[in-house]
Amino acid sequence: MMRQVIFITIALLLSGCSLLEEPTFTTSSAPVPESGGEIADDADALPAARQLPPLRPATTTLIEQAEAEMAAGQPGIAGAALENAVRIDPDHPRPWLALAQLRLQEGDIRQAELLARRALNLSPADTDEAKAANALLVRIQSMAR
C-alpha cells in the first residue's frame, strides 16, 4: 500500500512540473503576397481538424498503473489512479474513457455512461478515442435495456 501511495505522489509531483512548460504559439500559414499583391481572403480556408494534445507523462503512468491494479484485482486503487489522471489531464478523453470502462466493470452503468459521453465530447471526430467512446456507449446502452 505504501508503494502505491509513493507512486501516486511522485506521479502528481511530475504532473506539476509539466504545468511549467512554455506555451507554444503557431503562426499563420497563409501565403504572404509579393510586393504589390493583395492578401488572399481566408474565408474559404477550411479550419484545421482539432487534434488531441499529448497526454502528460504522469497521466500515462497513472493509466498504466490503473490497468495493472485492475489486473491484480484492485479496482479501488485503479479508480483512484484514474481519477488522478482525469485531474491532471481533464481536457483529454483517454483518462475519462478508461474511468468509464472501469465504472462499467464495477457495474455503475449510469456513471460509466456519463464518463463515456464526456470522453466522446472531448474527442475529435474520427479518432480512436471517439470510436472507442462510441463503442462503449453502444455497449452501455445495450446493457441498460
N, CA, C and O atoms as a GROMACS GRO file, in nm:
protein
  580
    1MET      N    1   0.084  -0.119   0.000
    1MET     CA    2   0.000   0.000   0.000
    1MET      C    3   0.088   0.126   0.000
    1MET      O    4   0.060   0.222  -0.071
    2MET      N    5   0.194   0.123   0.080
    2MET     CA    6   0.283   0.239   0.088
    2MET      C    7   0.348   0.267  -0.048
    2MET      O    8   0.368   0.382  -0.087
    3ARG      N    9   0.382   0.158  -0.119
    3ARG     CA   10   0.444   0.173  -0.251
    3ARG      C   11   0.351   0.248  -0.346
    3ARG      O   12   0.395   0.332  -0.424
    4GLN      N   13   0.223   0.217  -0.338
    4GLN     CA   14   0.127   0.281  -0.426
    4GLN      C   15   0.108   0.428  -0.391
    4GLN      O   16   0.092   0.512  -0.480
    5VAL      N   17   0.110   0.460  -0.262
    5VAL     CA   18   0.097   0.600  -0.220
    5VAL      C   19   0.217   0.679  -0.268
    5VAL      O   20   0.203   0.792  -0.315
    6ILE      N   21   0.335   0.620  -0.257
    6ILE     CA   22   0.457   0.688  -0.304
    6ILE      C   23   0.450   0.707  -0.455
    6ILE      O   24   0.485   0.814  -0.507
    7PHE      N   25   0.405   0.604  -0.525
    7PHE     CA   26   0.395   0.611  -0.671
    7PHE      C   27   0.301   0.722  -0.714
    7PHE      O   28   0.334   0.800  -0.804
    8ILE      N   29   0.185   0.730  -0.653
    8ILE     CA   30   0.088   0.833  -0.688
    8ILE      C   31   0.142   0.971  -0.654
    8ILE      O   32   0.120   1.066  -0.730
    9THR      N   33   0.211   0.984  -0.541
    9THR     CA   34   0.270   1.112  -0.501
    9THR      C   35   0.373   1.158  -0.605
    9THR      O   36   0.375   1.275  -0.644
   10ILE      N   37   0.457   1.065  -0.648
   10ILE     CA   38   0.558   1.100  -0.749
   10ILE      C   39   0.491   1.141  -0.879
   10ILE      O   40   0.533   1.237  -0.944
   11ALA      N   41   0.386   1.067  -0.918
   11ALA     CA   42   0.316   1.100  -1.041
   11ALA      C   43   0.254   1.239  -1.034
   11ALA      O   44   0.259   1.314  -1.131
   12LEU      N   45   0.197   1.273  -0.919
   12LEU     CA   46   0.138   1.405  -0.903
   12LEU      C   47   0.244   1.515  -0.906
   12LEU      O   48   0.222   1.622  -0.964
   13LEU      N   49   0.359   1.488  -0.844
   13LEU     CA   50   0.467   1.587  -0.848
   13LEU      C   51   0.517   1.609  -0.990
   13LEU      O   52   0.543   1.722  -1.031
   14LEU      N   53   0.529   1.499  -1.065
   14LEU     CA   54   0.573   1.513  -1.204
   14LEU      C   55   0.473   1.589  -1.288
   14LEU      O   56   0.511   1.665  -1.378
   15SER      N   57   0.346   1.570  -1.258
   15SER     CA   58   0.245   1.642  -1.336
   15SER      C   59   0.254   1.791  -1.309
   15SER      O   60   0.227   1.871  -1.399
   16GLY      N   61   0.291   1.830  -1.189
   16GLY     CA   62   0.307   1.971  -1.157
   16GLY      C   63   0.420   2.034  -1.237
   16GLY      O   64   0.414   2.151  -1.274
   17CYS      N   65   0.524   1.955  -1.264
   17CYS     CA   66   0.637   2.006  -1.343
   17CYS      C   67   0.593   2.037  -1.485
   17CYS      O   68   0.642   2.132  -1.546
   18SER      N   69   0.503   1.957  -1.539
   18SER     CA   70   0.462   1.980  -1.677
   18SER      C   71   0.378   2.106  -1.691
   18SER      O   72   0.360   2.156  -1.802
   19LEU      N   73   0.326   2.157  -1.582
   19LEU     CA   74   0.248   2.280  -1.589
   19LEU      C   75   0.336   2.402  -1.612
   19LEU      O   76   0.287   2.509  -1.648
   20LEU      N   77   0.468   2.385  -1.592
   20LEU     CA   78   0.559   2.496  -1.606
   20LEU      C   79   0.616   2.509  -1.747
   20LEU      O   80   0.702   2.593  -1.773
   21GLU      N   81   0.568   2.426  -1.838
   21GLU     CA   82   0.618   2.431  -1.975
   21GLU      C   83   0.582   2.564  -2.040
   21GLU      O   84   0.479   2.625  -2.008
   22GLU      N   85   0.667   2.608  -2.130
   22GLU     CA   86   0.642   2.730  -2.205
   22GLU      C   87   0.526   2.707  -2.302
   22GLU      O   88   0.518   2.600  -2.363
   23PRO      N   89   0.438   2.802  -2.317
   23PRO     CA   90   0.332   2.785  -2.417
   23PRO      C   91   0.391   2.792  -2.557
   23PRO      O   92   0.489   2.862  -2.581
   24THR      N   93   0.331   2.718  -2.648
   24THR     CA   94   0.378   2.723  -2.786
   24THR      C   95   0.275   2.798  -2.869
   24THR      O   96   0.155   2.784  -2.850
   25PHE      N   97   0.326   2.877  -2.959
   25PHE     CA   98   0.241   2.956  -3.045
   25PHE      C   99   0.269   2.916  -3.189
   25PHE      O  100   0.383   2.890  -3.226
   26THR      N  101   0.165   2.912  -3.269
   26THR     CA  102   0.184   2.881  -3.409
   26THR      C  103   0.157   3.007  -3.489
   26THR      O  104   0.080   3.094  -3.449
   27THR      N  105   0.221   3.013  -3.602
   27THR     CA  106   0.200   3.128  -3.690
   27THR      C  107   0.109   3.086  -3.802
   27THR      O  108   0.095   2.967  -3.832
   28SER      N  109   0.048   3.182  -3.863
   28SER     CA  110  -0.042   3.154  -3.973
   28SER      C  111   0.036   3.099  -4.091
   28SER      O  112   0.149   3.141  -4.119
   29SER      N  113  -0.027   3.006  -4.160
   29SER     CA  114   0.039   2.950  -4.278
   29SER      C  115  -0.014   3.015  -4.406
   29SER      O  116   0.008   2.964  -4.516
   30ALA      N  117  -0.083   3.127  -4.391
   30ALA     CA  118  -0.136   3.196  -4.509
   30ALA      C  119  -0.020   3.250  -4.592
   30ALA      O  120   0.079   3.297  -4.538
   31PRO      N  121  -0.034   3.242  -4.723
   31PRO     CA  122   0.074   3.290  -4.808
   31PRO      C  123   0.093   3.441  -4.795
   31PRO      O  124  -0.004   3.516  -4.782
   32VAL      N  125   0.217   3.483  -4.798
   32VAL     CA  126   0.249   3.625  -4.791
   32VAL      C  127   0.258   3.677  -4.935
   32VAL      O  128   0.332   3.622  -5.016
   33PRO      N  129   0.184   3.781  -4.964
   33PRO     CA  130   0.186   3.831  -5.103
   33PRO      C  131   0.320   3.895  -5.137
   33PRO      O  132   0.388   3.953  -5.052
   34GLU      N  133   0.355   3.882  -5.264
   34GLU     CA  134   0.475   3.951  -5.310
   34GLU      C  135   0.443   4.100  -5.316
   34GLU      O  136   0.327   4.138  -5.306
   35SER      N  137   0.544   4.182  -5.332
   35SER     CA  138   0.520   4.326  -5.330
   35SER      C  139   0.416   4.365  -5.433
   35SER      O  140   0.422   4.324  -5.549
   36GLY      N  141   0.320   4.444  -5.388
   36GLY     CA  142   0.215   4.493  -5.476
   36GLY      C  143   0.096   4.399  -5.484
   36GLY      O  144  -0.006   4.435  -5.542
   37GLY      N  145   0.105   4.281  -5.426
   37GLY     CA  146  -0.005   4.186  -5.433
   37GLY      C  147  -0.104   4.209  -5.320
   37GLY      O  148  -0.078   4.286  -5.226
   38GLU      N  149  -0.217   4.142  -5.330
   38GLU     CA  150  -0.317   4.152  -5.225
   38GLU      C  151  -0.315   4.027  -5.140
   38GLU      O  152  -0.276   3.919  -5.186
   39ILE      N  153  -0.356   4.043  -5.018
   39ILE     CA  154  -0.362   3.929  -4.927
   39ILE      C  155  -0.484   3.846  -4.963
   39ILE      O  156  -0.593   3.899  -4.983
   40ALA      N  157  -0.465   3.715  -4.970
   40ALA     CA  158  -0.575   3.625  -5.006
   40ALA      C  159  -0.677   3.622  -4.893
   40ALA      O  160  -0.642   3.631  -4.776
   41ASP      N  161  -0.803   3.608  -4.931
   41ASP     CA  162  -0.912   3.600  -4.835
   41ASP      C  163  -0.912   3.460  -4.774
   41ASP      O  164  -0.920   3.361  -4.846
   42ASP      N  165  -0.904   3.452  -4.640
   42ASP     CA  166  -0.902   3.324  -4.571
   42ASP      C  167  -1.042   3.272  -4.541
   42ASP      O  168  -1.056   3.170  -4.473
   43ALA      N  169  -1.146   3.339  -4.590
   43ALA     CA  170  -1.283   3.297  -4.561
   43ALA      C  171  -1.312   3.158  -4.617
   43ALA      O  172  -1.392   3.085  -4.561
   44ASP      N  173  -1.246   3.122  -4.728
   44ASP     CA  174  -1.272   2.992  -4.789
   44ASP      C  175  -1.184   2.882  -4.730
   44ASP      O  176  -1.204   2.764  -4.759
   45ALA      N  177  -1.088   2.919  -4.648
   45ALA     CA  178  -0.999   2.819  -4.590
   45ALA      C  179  -1.074   2.734  -4.489
   45ALA      O  180  -1.151   2.786  -4.408
   46LEU      N  181  -1.052   2.604  -4.495
   46LEU     CA  182  -1.117   2.514  -4.401
   46LEU      C  183  -1.039   2.516  -4.269
   46LEU      O  184  -0.916   2.522  -4.270
   47PRO      N  185  -1.110   2.510  -4.156
   47PRO     CA  186  -1.039   2.507  -4.030
   47PRO      C  187  -0.964   2.375  -4.016
   47PRO      O  188  -1.009   2.270  -4.063
   48ALA      N  189  -0.850   2.381  -3.953
   48ALA     CA  190  -0.772   2.260  -3.931
   48ALA      C  191  -0.847   2.170  -3.835
   48ALA      O  192  -0.914   2.217  -3.743
   49ALA      N  193  -0.836   2.041  -3.857
   49ALA     CA  194  -0.903   1.945  -3.769
   49ALA      C  195  -0.845   1.958  -3.628
   49ALA      O  196  -0.724   1.969  -3.608
   50ARG      N  197  -0.935   1.955  -3.533
   50ARG     CA  198  -0.892   1.964  -3.394
   50ARG      C  199  -0.813   1.838  -3.359
   50ARG      O  200  -0.857   1.727  -3.388
   51GLN      N  201  -0.699   1.856  -3.298
   51GLN     CA  202  -0.615   1.743  -3.261
   51GLN      C  203  -0.608   1.734  -3.110
   51GLN      O  204  -0.622   1.833  -3.038
   52LEU      N  205  -0.585   1.613  -3.064
   52LEU     CA  206  -0.570   1.592  -2.920
   52LEU      C  207  -0.434   1.642  -2.874
   52LEU      O  208  -0.333   1.620  -2.941
   53PRO      N  209  -0.430   1.707  -2.761
   53PRO     CA  210  -0.300   1.741  -2.705
   53PRO      C  211  -0.235   1.612  -2.655
   53PRO      O  212  -0.305   1.516  -2.625
   54PRO      N  213  -0.104   1.609  -2.647
   54PRO     CA  214  -0.040   1.487  -2.595
   54PRO      C  215  -0.074   1.469  -2.447
   54PRO      O  216  -0.093   1.566  -2.374
   55LEU      N  217  -0.081   1.344  -2.405
   55LEU     CA  218  -0.102   1.316  -2.263
   55LEU      C  219   0.023   1.353  -2.185
   55LEU      O  220   0.134   1.334  -2.233
   56ARG      N  221   0.004   1.405  -2.068
   56ARG     CA  222   0.118   1.430  -1.981
   56ARG      C  223   0.175   1.296  -1.936
   56ARG      O  224   0.100   1.200  -1.922
   57PRO      N  225   0.305   1.288  -1.915
   57PRO     CA  226   0.366   1.161  -1.872
   57PRO      C  227   0.305   1.106  -1.744
   57PRO      O  228   0.290   0.984  -1.730
   58ALA      N  229   0.269   1.192  -1.651
   58ALA     CA  230   0.209   1.144  -1.526
   58ALA      C  231   0.073   1.078  -1.553
   58ALA      O  232   0.038   0.980  -1.487
   59THR      N  233  -0.002   1.130  -1.649
   59THR     CA  234  -0.131   1.072  -1.683
   59THR      C  235  -0.112   0.934  -1.743
   59THR      O  236  -0.184   0.840  -1.708
   60THR      N  237  -0.018   0.922  -1.834
   60THR     CA  238   0.012   0.792  -1.894
   60THR      C  239   0.051   0.691  -1.788
   60THR      O  240   0.006   0.577  -1.790
   61THR      N  241   0.135   0.733  -1.695
   61THR     CA  242   0.179   0.645  -1.587
   61THR      C  243   0.061   0.601  -1.501
   61THR      O  244   0.051   0.484  -1.464
   62LEU      N  245  -0.028   0.694  -1.469
   62LEU     CA  246  -0.144   0.660  -1.386
   62LEU      C  247  -0.240   0.565  -1.458
   62LEU      O  248  -0.296   0.475  -1.396
   63ILE      N  249  -0.258   0.583  -1.588
   63ILE     CA  250  -0.344   0.492  -1.664
   63ILE      C  251  -0.283   0.352  -1.666
   63ILE      O  252  -0.353   0.253  -1.650
   64GLU      N  253  -0.153   0.346  -1.687
   64GLU     CA  254  -0.084   0.215  -1.686
   64GLU      C  255  -0.092   0.151  -1.548
   64GLU      O  256  -0.113   0.030  -1.537
   65GLN      N  257  -0.077   0.231  -1.443
   65GLN     CA  258  -0.088   0.178  -1.307
   65GLN      C  259  -0.230   0.124  -1.283
   65GLN      O  260  -0.247   0.018  -1.223
   66ALA      N  261  -0.330   0.197  -1.330
   66ALA     CA  262  -0.469   0.153  -1.313
   66ALA      C  263  -0.493   0.020  -1.383
   66ALA      O  264  -0.561  -0.068  -1.328
   67GLU      N  265  -0.438   0.004  -1.501
   67GLU     CA  266  -0.453  -0.123  -1.573
   67GLU      C  267  -0.390  -0.237  -1.496
   67GLU      O  268  -0.446  -0.346  -1.489
   68ALA      N  269  -0.272  -0.212  -1.437
   68ALA     CA  270  -0.205  -0.315  -1.358
   68ALA      C  271  -0.284  -0.347  -1.231
   68ALA      O  272  -0.294  -0.464  -1.192
   69GLU      N  273  -0.341  -0.246  -1.169
   69GLU     CA  274  -0.420  -0.268  -1.048
   69GLU      C  275  -0.548  -0.346  -1.079
   69GLU      O  276  -0.590  -0.430  -1.000
   70MET      N  277  -0.610  -0.318  -1.193
   70MET     CA  278  -0.729  -0.394  -1.232
   70MET      C  279  -0.693  -0.540  -1.256
   70MET      O  280  -0.767  -0.630  -1.216
   71ALA      N  281  -0.580  -0.562  -1.321
   71ALA     CA  282  -0.535  -0.699  -1.345
   71ALA      C  283  -0.506  -0.772  -1.214
   71ALA      O  284  -0.520  -0.894  -1.204
   72ALA      N  285  -0.464  -0.696  -1.114
   72ALA     CA  286  -0.434  -0.754  -0.982
   72ALA      C  287  -0.558  -0.762  -0.894
   72ALA      O  288  -0.549  -0.804  -0.778
   73GLY      N  289  -0.674  -0.723  -0.947
   73GLY     CA  290  -0.797  -0.731  -0.869
   73GLY      C  291  -0.814  -0.621  -0.767
   73GLY      O  292  -0.875  -0.642  -0.662
   74GLN      N  293  -0.760  -0.503  -0.796
   74GLN     CA  294  -0.767  -0.388  -0.706
   74GLN      C  295  -0.840  -0.272  -0.774
   74GLN      O  296  -0.777  -0.172  -0.807
   75PRO      N  297  -0.972  -0.284  -0.795
   75PRO     CA  298  -1.042  -0.178  -0.867
   75PRO      C  299  -1.046  -0.045  -0.790
   75PRO      O  300  -1.052   0.060  -0.853
   76GLY      N  301  -1.042  -0.048  -0.658
   76GLY     CA  302  -1.042   0.076  -0.581
   76GLY      C  303  -0.917   0.159  -0.606
   76GLY      O  304  -0.924   0.281  -0.624
   77ILE      N  305  -0.803   0.092  -0.607
   77ILE     CA  306  -0.677   0.161  -0.633
   77ILE      C  307  -0.672   0.208  -0.778
   77ILE      O  308  -0.623   0.317  -0.807
   78ALA      N  309  -0.723   0.123  -0.868
   78ALA     CA  310  -0.727   0.161  -1.010
   78ALA      C  311  -0.815   0.285  -1.029
   78ALA      O  312  -0.779   0.375  -1.104
   79GLY      N  313  -0.928   0.289  -0.961
   79GLY     CA  314  -1.017   0.405  -0.971
   79GLY      C  315  -0.953   0.532  -0.921
   79GLY      O  316  -0.968   0.638  -0.981
   80ALA      N  317  -0.880   0.522  -0.809
   80ALA     CA  318  -0.812   0.639  -0.755
   80ALA      C  319  -0.706   0.690  -0.853
   80ALA      O  320  -0.691   0.810  -0.872
   81ALA      N  321  -0.634   0.598  -0.915
   81ALA     CA  322  -0.531   0.638  -1.012
   81ALA      C  323  -0.596   0.708  -1.132
   81ALA      O  324  -0.544   0.808  -1.181
   82LEU      N  325  -0.708   0.654  -1.180
   82LEU     CA  326  -0.774   0.715  -1.296
   82LEU      C  327  -0.837   0.849  -1.262
   82LEU      O  328  -0.839   0.940  -1.345
   83GLU      N  329  -0.889   0.863  -1.141
   83GLU     CA  330  -0.943   0.993  -1.100
   83GLU      C  331  -0.832   1.098  -1.095
   83GLU      O  332  -0.853   1.214  -1.131
   84ASN      N  333  -0.714   1.057  -1.050
   84ASN     CA  334  -0.599   1.149  -1.052
   84ASN      C  335  -0.559   1.183  -1.196
   84ASN      O  336  -0.524   1.297  -1.226
   85ALA      N  337  -0.565   1.084  -1.285
   85ALA     CA  338  -0.531   1.108  -1.426
   85ALA      C  339  -0.628   1.210  -1.486
   85ALA      O  340  -0.586   1.295  -1.564
   86VAL      N  341  -0.756   1.200  -1.451
   86VAL     CA  342  -0.855   1.295  -1.501
   86VAL      C  343  -0.826   1.435  -1.449
   86VAL      O  344  -0.844   1.533  -1.521
   87ARG      N  345  -0.782   1.446  -1.324
   87ARG     CA  346  -0.749   1.578  -1.268
   87ARG      C  347  -0.628   1.640  -1.338
   87ARG      O  348  -0.622   1.761  -1.357
   88ILE      N  349  -0.533   1.555  -1.377
   88ILE     CA  350  -0.411   1.606  -1.441
   88ILE      C  351  -0.438   1.648  -1.586
   88ILE      O  352  -0.389   1.751  -1.631
   89ASP      N  353  -0.517   1.567  -1.658
   89ASP     CA  354  -0.546   1.593  -1.799
   89ASP      C  355  -0.698   1.596  -1.823
   89ASP      O  356  -0.751   1.508  -1.890
   90PRO      N  357  -0.768   1.696  -1.768
   90PRO     CA  358  -0.914   1.697  -1.780
   90PRO      C  359  -0.966   1.722  -1.921
   90PRO      O  360  -1.083   1.696  -1.948
   91ASP      N  361  -0.882   1.773  -2.010
   91ASP     CA  362  -0.926   1.802  -2.146
   91ASP      C  363  -0.890   1.692  -2.246
   91ASP      O  364  -0.909   1.708  -2.366
   92HIS      N  365  -0.840   1.580  -2.196
   92HIS     CA  366  -0.804   1.468  -2.283
   92HIS      C  367  -0.903   1.355  -2.260
   92HIS      O  368  -0.932   1.323  -2.145
   93PRO      N  369  -0.955   1.295  -2.366
   93PRO     CA  370  -1.058   1.192  -2.350
   93PRO      C  371  -1.007   1.059  -2.294
   93PRO      O  372  -1.085   0.983  -2.237
   94ARG      N  373  -0.878   1.030  -2.309
   94ARG     CA  374  -0.830   0.897  -2.272
   94ARG      C  375  -0.850   0.863  -2.124
   94ARG      O  376  -0.898   0.753  -2.095
   95PRO      N  377  -0.817   0.951  -2.027
   95PRO     CA  378  -0.843   0.912  -1.888
   95PRO      C  379  -0.992   0.900  -1.856
   95PRO      O  380  -1.032   0.816  -1.775
   96TRP      N  381  -1.075   0.984  -1.920
   96TRP     CA  382  -1.220   0.974  -1.900
   96TRP      C  383  -1.271   0.840  -1.952
   96TRP      O  384  -1.355   0.777  -1.888
   97LEU      N  385  -1.221   0.798  -2.065
   97LEU     CA  386  -1.263   0.672  -2.124
   97LEU      C  387  -1.220   0.554  -2.037
   97LEU      O  388  -1.298   0.461  -2.016
   98ALA      N  389  -1.098   0.557  -1.988
   98ALA     CA  390  -1.050   0.450  -1.900
   98ALA      C  391  -1.134   0.442  -1.773
   98ALA      O  392  -1.167   0.333  -1.726
   99LEU      N  393  -1.168   0.557  -1.717
   99LEU     CA  394  -1.251   0.559  -1.596
   99LEU      C  395  -1.391   0.509  -1.627
   99LEU      O  396  -1.452   0.441  -1.543
  100ALA      N  397  -1.445   0.541  -1.743
  100ALA     CA  398  -1.577   0.491  -1.784
  100ALA      C  399  -1.576   0.339  -1.794
  100ALA      O  400  -1.670   0.272  -1.749
  101GLN      N  401  -1.471   0.284  -1.852
  101GLN     CA  402  -1.461   0.139  -1.865
  101GLN      C  403  -1.452   0.073  -1.728
  101GLN      O  404  -1.512  -0.032  -1.705
  102LEU      N  405  -1.378   0.133  -1.637
  102LEU     CA  406  -1.368   0.079  -1.501
  102LEU      C  407  -1.503   0.082  -1.431
  102LEU      O  408  -1.543  -0.016  -1.369
  103ARG      N  409  -1.573   0.194  -1.441
  103ARG     CA  410  -1.704   0.205  -1.376
  103ARG      C  411  -1.803   0.104  -1.433
  103ARG      O  412  -1.887   0.051  -1.360
  104LEU      N  413  -1.793   0.077  -1.562
  104LEU     CA  414  -1.880  -0.023  -1.623
  104LEU      C  415  -1.847  -0.162  -1.567
  104LEU      O  416  -1.937  -0.240  -1.537
  105GLN      N  417  -1.719  -0.192  -1.554
  105GLN     CA  418  -1.678  -0.320  -1.497
  105GLN      C  419  -1.727  -0.334  -1.353
  105GLN      O  420  -1.757  -0.444  -1.307
  106GLU      N  421  -1.734  -0.223  -1.281
  106GLU     CA  422  -1.783  -0.224  -1.144
  106GLU      C  423  -1.935  -0.233  -1.137
  106GLU      O  424  -1.992  -0.254  -1.030
  107GLY      N  425  -2.002  -0.215  -1.252
  107GLY     CA  426  -2.147  -0.224  -1.256
  107GLY      C  427  -2.219  -0.091  -1.241
  107GLY      O  428  -2.342  -0.089  -1.232
  108ASP      N  429  -2.146   0.019  -1.240
  108ASP     CA  430  -2.207   0.151  -1.228
  108ASP      C  431  -2.236   0.204  -1.369
  108ASP      O  432  -2.160   0.284  -1.424
  109ILE      N  433  -2.346   0.157  -1.425
  109ILE     CA  434  -2.378   0.186  -1.566
  109ILE      C  435  -2.402   0.335  -1.588
  109ILE      O  436  -2.356   0.391  -1.687
  110ARG      N  437  -2.473   0.400  -1.498
  110ARG     CA  438  -2.504   0.543  -1.514
  110ARG      C  439  -2.376   0.627  -1.515
  110ARG      O  440  -2.359   0.714  -1.600
  111GLN      N  441  -2.288   0.600  -1.420
  111GLN     CA  442  -2.161   0.675  -1.414
  111GLN      C  443  -2.076   0.645  -1.537
  111GLN      O  444  -2.013   0.735  -1.593
  112ALA      N  445  -2.074   0.519  -1.579
  112ALA     CA  446  -1.996   0.481  -1.698
  112ALA      C  447  -2.046   0.557  -1.820
  112ALA      O  448  -1.966   0.602  -1.903
  113GLU      N  449  -2.178   0.570  -1.833
  113GLU     CA  450  -2.235   0.642  -1.947
  113GLU      C  451  -2.196   0.790  -1.944
  113GLU      O  452  -2.159   0.847  -2.047
  114LEU      N  453  -2.205   0.852  -1.828
  114LEU     CA  454  -2.167   0.994  -1.817
  114LEU      C  455  -2.021   1.015  -1.853
  114LEU      O  456  -1.987   1.110  -1.924
  115LEU      N  457  -1.935   0.928  -1.803
  115LEU     CA  458  -1.791   0.941  -1.830
  115LEU      C  459  -1.760   0.915  -1.978
  115LEU      O  460  -1.676   0.983  -2.036
  116ALA      N  461  -1.828   0.817  -2.038
  116ALA     CA  462  -1.806   0.788  -2.179
  116ALA      C  463  -1.853   0.905  -2.266
  116ALA      O  464  -1.790   0.937  -2.367
  117ARG      N  465  -1.964   0.967  -2.228
  117ARG     CA  466  -2.011   1.085  -2.303
  117ARG      C  467  -1.911   1.200  -2.292
  117ARG      O  468  -1.888   1.272  -2.388
  118ARG      N  469  -1.854   1.216  -2.175
  118ARG     CA  470  -1.751   1.320  -2.157
  118ARG      C  471  -1.632   1.292  -2.249
  118ARG      O  472  -1.581   1.383  -2.314
  119ALA      N  473  -1.589   1.166  -2.252
  119ALA     CA  474  -1.477   1.128  -2.340
  119ALA      C  475  -1.512   1.156  -2.486
  119ALA      O  476  -1.428   1.207  -2.562
  120LEU      N  477  -1.634   1.123  -2.526
  120LEU     CA  478  -1.676   1.147  -2.664
  120LEU      C  479  -1.678   1.296  -2.696
  120LEU      O  480  -1.635   1.337  -2.804
  121ASN      N  481  -1.727   1.377  -2.603
  121ASN     CA  482  -1.731   1.522  -2.625
  121ASN      C  483  -1.592   1.583  -2.638
  121ASN      O  484  -1.574   1.684  -2.706
  122LEU      N  485  -1.494   1.524  -2.573
  122LEU     CA  486  -1.357   1.576  -2.580
  122LEU      C  487  -1.279   1.522  -2.699
  122LEU      O  488  -1.171   1.571  -2.731
  123SER      N  489  -1.334   1.421  -2.766
  123SER     CA  490  -1.263   1.354  -2.875
  123SER      C  491  -1.291   1.421  -3.009
  123SER      O  492  -1.408   1.442  -3.044
  124PRO      N  493  -1.188   1.454  -3.083
  124PRO     CA  494  -1.211   1.499  -3.220
  124PRO      C  495  -1.273   1.385  -3.301
  124PRO      O  496  -1.249   1.267  -3.272
  125ALA      N  497  -1.353   1.420  -3.400
  125ALA     CA  498  -1.419   1.318  -3.482
  125ALA      C  499  -1.316   1.229  -3.550
  125ALA      O  500  -1.205   1.272  -3.581
  126ASP      N  501  -1.354   1.106  -3.572
  126ASP     CA  502  -1.273   1.008  -3.644
  126ASP      C  503  -1.138   0.978  -3.580
  126ASP      O  504  -1.041   0.948  -3.649
  127THR      N  505  -1.131   0.988  -3.448
  127THR     CA  506  -1.010   0.947  -3.377
  127THR      C  507  -1.039   0.814  -3.309
  127THR      O  508  -1.155   0.775  -3.293
  128ASP      N  509  -0.934   0.745  -3.269
  128ASP     CA  510  -0.951   0.620  -3.196
  128ASP      C  511  -1.032   0.641  -3.068
  128ASP      O  512  -1.113   0.556  -3.031
  129GLU      N  513  -1.009   0.754  -3.002
  129GLU     CA  514  -1.080   0.783  -2.878
  129GLU      C  515  -1.229   0.799  -2.903
  129GLU      O  516  -1.311   0.748  -2.826
  130ALA      N  517  -1.266   0.869  -3.011
  130ALA     CA  518  -1.407   0.887  -3.044
  130ALA      C  519  -1.472   0.754  -3.079
  130ALA      O  520  -1.585   0.727  -3.038
  131LYS      N  521  -1.402   0.671  -3.153
  131LYS     CA  522  -1.456   0.539  -3.188
  131LYS      C  523  -1.473   0.452  -3.064
  131LYS      O  524  -1.574   0.383  -3.050
  132ALA      N  525  -1.375   0.455  -2.974
  132ALA     CA  526  -1.384   0.375  -2.851
  132ALA      C  527  -1.497   0.425  -2.762
  132ALA      O  528  -1.568   0.344  -2.702
  133ALA      N  529  -1.513   0.556  -2.752
  133ALA     CA  530  -1.620   0.612  -2.670
  133ALA      C  531  -1.757   0.575  -2.728
  133ALA      O  532  -1.848   0.539  -2.654
  134ASN      N  533  -1.771   0.584  -2.859
  134ASN     CA  534  -1.896   0.544  -2.924
  134ASN      C  535  -1.926   0.396  -2.901
  134ASN      O  536  -2.040   0.359  -2.870
  135ALA      N  537  -1.824   0.312  -2.915
  135ALA     CA  538  -1.843   0.168  -2.894
  135ALA      C  539  -1.883   0.139  -2.750
  135ALA      O  540  -1.969   0.055  -2.724
  136LEU      N  541  -1.821   0.210  -2.656
  136LEU     CA  542  -1.856   0.190  -2.515
  136LEU      C  543  -1.998   0.236  -2.488
  136LEU      O  544  -2.071   0.171  -2.414
  137LEU      N  545  -2.039   0.348  -2.547
  137LEU     CA  546  -2.177   0.396  -2.529
  137LEU      C  547  -2.279   0.297  -2.586
  137LEU      O  548  -2.384   0.276  -2.526
  138VAL      N  549  -2.249   0.237  -2.699
  138VAL     CA  550  -2.339   0.137  -2.758
  138VAL      C  551  -2.349   0.018  -2.663
  138VAL      O  552  -2.458  -0.035  -2.639
  139ARG      N  553  -2.236  -0.024  -2.610
  139ARG     CA  554  -2.235  -0.137  -2.515
  139ARG      C  555  -2.315  -0.103  -2.390
  139ARG      O  556  -2.392  -0.186  -2.341
  140ILE      N  557  -2.298   0.017  -2.338
  140ILE     CA  558  -2.370   0.060  -2.218
  140ILE      C  559  -2.520   0.063  -2.246
  140ILE      O  560  -2.600   0.016  -2.164
  141GLN      N  561  -2.557   0.118  -2.358
  141GLN     CA  562  -2.700   0.130  -2.391
  141GLN      C  563  -2.763  -0.008  -2.410
  141GLN      O  564  -2.880  -0.027  -2.377
  142SER      N  565  -2.688  -0.102  -2.464
  142SER     CA  566  -2.743  -0.238  -2.480
  142SER      C  567  -2.758  -0.305  -2.343
  142SER      O  568  -2.846  -0.389  -2.325
  143MET      N  569  -2.674  -0.271  -2.248
  143MET     CA  570  -2.684  -0.330  -2.114
  143MET      C  571  -2.798  -0.267  -2.035
  143MET      O  572  -2.859  -0.333  -1.951
  144ALA      N  573  -2.828  -0.142  -2.063
  144ALA     CA  574  -2.932  -0.070  -1.988
  144ALA      C  575  -3.072  -0.114  -2.028
  144ALA      O  576  -3.167  -0.089  -1.955
  145ARG      N  577  -3.086  -0.179  -2.140
  145ARG     CA  578  -3.219  -0.221  -2.188
  145ARG      C  579  -3.267  -0.343  -2.116
  145ARG      O  580  -3.377  -0.392  -2.143
   0.00000   0.00000   0.00000
